[in-house]
Amino acid sequence: MSESSEQNQSNESREERRFEPPDDLAADANVTAEAYDRAAGDRLGFWAEQAERLSWGKRWDTVLDWDDAPFAKWFVGGTLNAAYNCLDRHVEEGRGDRVALHWVGEPADDRRTLTYAELTDEVCKAANALTALGVEAGDPVAIYLPMVPEAVISMLACARIGAVHTVVFGGFSADAIVTRVTELDARVVITADGQYRRGDPSGLKPAVDKAMESCPNVRTVLVVKRTGQDVEWDDDRDQWWHDAVDGQSTEHEPQQFDSEHPLYVMYTSGSTGKPKGILHTTGGYLTQVAWTHWAVFDLKPETDVFWCTADIGWVTGHSYIVYGPLANGATQVMYEGTPDTPDKDRWWRIVEEFGVTLFYTAPTAIRACMKWGDSIPQRCDLSSLRILGSVGEPINPEAYIWYREHIGGNKAPIVDTWWQTETGAMMISPLPGVTAGKPGSAMNPLPGISGQVLDDEGKEVPDGSSGLLVLTEPWPAMLRGLWGDEERFRETYWSRFEGKYFAGDGAKKDDDGDWWLLGRVDDVMNVSGHRMSTTEIESALVSNAKVAEAAVVGASDEATGQAIVAFVILREEAGDGGEEIVQELRDHVANQIGKIARPRQIMVVPELPKTRSGKIMRRLLRDVAENREMGDATTLTDSSVMDQIKGGMSDGRSDDD
Ligand code: WTA
């Protein structure tokens, strides 16, 4: 069990508060308690009802085909167009003038508003441009963009023509672009010259240029002009977005695609060094993201203003900036920059300016705001907020209470939503008009979702105990596989417990039967709500010629949930490790993977503790990293190793990120 779990458990006993749904919200909620019974009685019927909320070219014949488990097919025989569902249908039904996006750039007065009619036109033009560039249905397109409207436009333009997008988070380095472009064999990449971060323009295209040296198959790089900074240019390959898109027609007939047509591939860290390409398809995914967004945020599209602070490069941005909210015709805020530029009240100024009613962020951000102090949000009128969401990692009760009190004015309920890149959409969460909230608990699986908490033998644990989280029935937005790796898909998710999806998370059911997520039980770390694999970082470290061996652990960290701590054995010729080499290695990891992977701390050690079978004992390393009493070390080949480690380490700690 991870350290965040321990933190959670001890907090739990300190904190036994419970918040009932506010009366006004309960009286007018989109979803009532009946939904749980309805779904329990007829799960497939329940999801079919939710699919009816979309517009289908041809209705499906069969709700679920699970014959080829674990490969699911949802709404078999149905056809639809995801972009049409997110755009045209709202315009056709008279909602074209509704604001789809209130975009806010980081520089002070940078604003752009797009109504549903305008966004539809932009997407049609981009779809025509992609077609003119030779992109066809089924073709992969890589997107490496900042938080600008063109990110949404590109994704929907791909969806509209049936191209499969893969969005690479703008914080990742060139290598991440290379692996994704190569694995999918993408021929077109969409990027920008740069983006505004912390008050300054920073480059994005240089990473693409570097990546392209290793991607000979890419024929076109489409470049959005965001900052106007100088960029290198390859006339044969590079095209400005405005040249390719602006002159295109706003007419574009959306084709209907099979319900199981691939929509996107999102890469995420697993417990091995190689990121996994999670495949999502169209009908089931759109059904569940739209329904969960509508139900869990109790969305009233005519009056609500929704803001999800996630980056579009993560699954949360896909499901709850692009597909869910737009399928529901919601009005949203989208913000380019950091929460503390120019000042630490930036987010709350935006909430006030647009009257944001529904707000969705990650616990790590809430903890940062807590640290900045109560007086910062007090500068702004936050009374418009009526529901607050949390996602990405367990929310500790202190952060929950602070969020409720200082952002939600002690009235807005908090929905703590558990889900994963793999699940595509929210799976465990309160329903704000129905379910009570407990600080630190995600409460219960949503209607239509079947989960269990199992012990090691696969038996359900009784209330009051913890175990491993599994999902026992297929759900519409579930991943359809890992790109090009059927075996890894079966092995990773379906082999631990026969016929059940193993999420990789620990969970506990309290005495009331409510669920508490306890963090990862595998080698995946959760740093500021971002998934990082220990082995991926170890591989990056040993790719440096000075490193002989490396072991990485996630140590608990007050601000980021977990932090990356690395133990390295240097090669003889590298000397015995001083501050310089530690800095070099931290930068090396940042260059290889991205800044978010830069270890908080690197310890140069003479040996690593291993079991007799040669496995590194990360538990012990974690104890060292967290300065805890060491646990049982009797399976160590040489138990003096730990003394050596503790005695001989050169501690390269840094707080500069
Ligand atoms: C963790 C993000 C506790 C969990 C949507 C999961 C959470 C991983 C919560 C998925 C939550 C996400 N409470 N833990 N509300 N939400 N997690 O794929 O460990 O980036 O397995 O998807 O984040 O991260 P991913």
Coordinates of N, CA, C and O in Angstrom, one line a residue, residues 18 23 39 62 98 132 142 153 184 221 343 368 379 385 420 422 433 484 524 573-574 580:
R18 N -19.5 14.6 7.6 CA -20.4 14.1 6.5 C -21.3 15.3 6.1 O -21.8 16.0 7.0
D23 N -30.4 21.1 0.1 CA -31.8 20.9 -0.3 C -32.1 21.4 -1.7 O -32.8 20.7 -2.5
A39 N -30.2 1.2 -12.7 CA -29.0 0.6 -13.3 C -28.7 -0.8 -12.7 O -28.3 -1.7 -13.5
T62 N -27.4 -4.0 -30.8 CA -27.1 -4.6 -29.6 C -26.3 -3.7 -28.7 O -25.4 -3.0 -29.1
R98 N -25.0 30.1 -28.2 CA -24.5 29.9 -26.8 C -23.0 29.8 -26.9 O -22.4 29.3 -27.8
A132 N -7.6 18.0 -47.1 CA -6.8 18.5 -48.2 C -5.3 18.1 -48.0 O -4.6 17.9 -48.9
A142 N -1.0 13.3 -34.7 CA -0.4 13.7 -33.4 C -0.6 15.2 -33.1 O -0.5 16.0 -34.0
I153 N -10.2 22.4 -31.4 CA -10.6 22.4 -32.8 C -9.9 21.3 -33.5 O -10.6 20.5 -34.3
L184 N 2.3 4.9 -33.7 CA 1.1 4.9 -34.4 C 1.3 5.1 -35.9 O 0.4 5.1 -36.7
V221 N 3.8 19.2 -40.8 CA 3.7 19.7 -39.4 C 2.9 21.0 -39.6 O 3.3 22.0 -40.3
D343 N -0.6 36.6 -10.7 CA -0.6 36.6 -9.2 C -1.4 35.3 -8.8 O -2.0 34.6 -9.6
A368 N -1.8 23.5 -3.1 CA -0.9 24.7 -3.4 C -1.7 25.9 -3.0 O -1.1 26.8 -2.4
R379 N -10.1 37.5 -2.0 CA -10.1 38.8 -2.8 C -11.2 38.8 -3.8 O -11.5 39.8 -4.4
L385 N -20.0 29.7 -7.6 CA -19.7 28.3 -7.6 C -20.7 27.4 -6.8 O -21.1 27.7 -5.7
Q420 N -9.8 6.6 -14.5 CA -8.4 6.5 -15.0 C -8.5 6.7 -16.6 O -9.5 6.7 -17.2
E422 N -7.7 4.7 -18.6 CA -8.3 3.4 -19.1 C -9.8 3.4 -19.0 O -10.5 2.8 -19.8
G433 N -26.6 15.7 -5.8 CA -28.0 15.9 -5.3 C -28.5 14.7 -4.6 O -29.6 14.7 -4.1
G484 N -1.8 -2.0 -30.5 CA -0.8 -3.0 -31.0 C -0.3 -4.0 -30.0 O 0.7 -4.6 -30.2
V524 N 3.5 2.4 -10.3 CA 3.1 3.7 -10.9 C 3.0 4.7 -9.7 O 2.5 4.5 -8.7
E573 N 34.0 5.3 -13.6 CA 34.6 6.4 -14.2 C 33.9 7.7 -13.9 O 34.4 8.8 -14.1
A574 N 32.7 7.7 -13.3 CA 31.9 8.9 -13.0 C 32.3 9.5 -11.7 O 31.8 10.5 -11.3
E580 N 27.2 18.2 -8.6 CA 27.1 18.5 -10.1 C 26.5 17.3 -10.8 O 25.6 17.5 -11.7

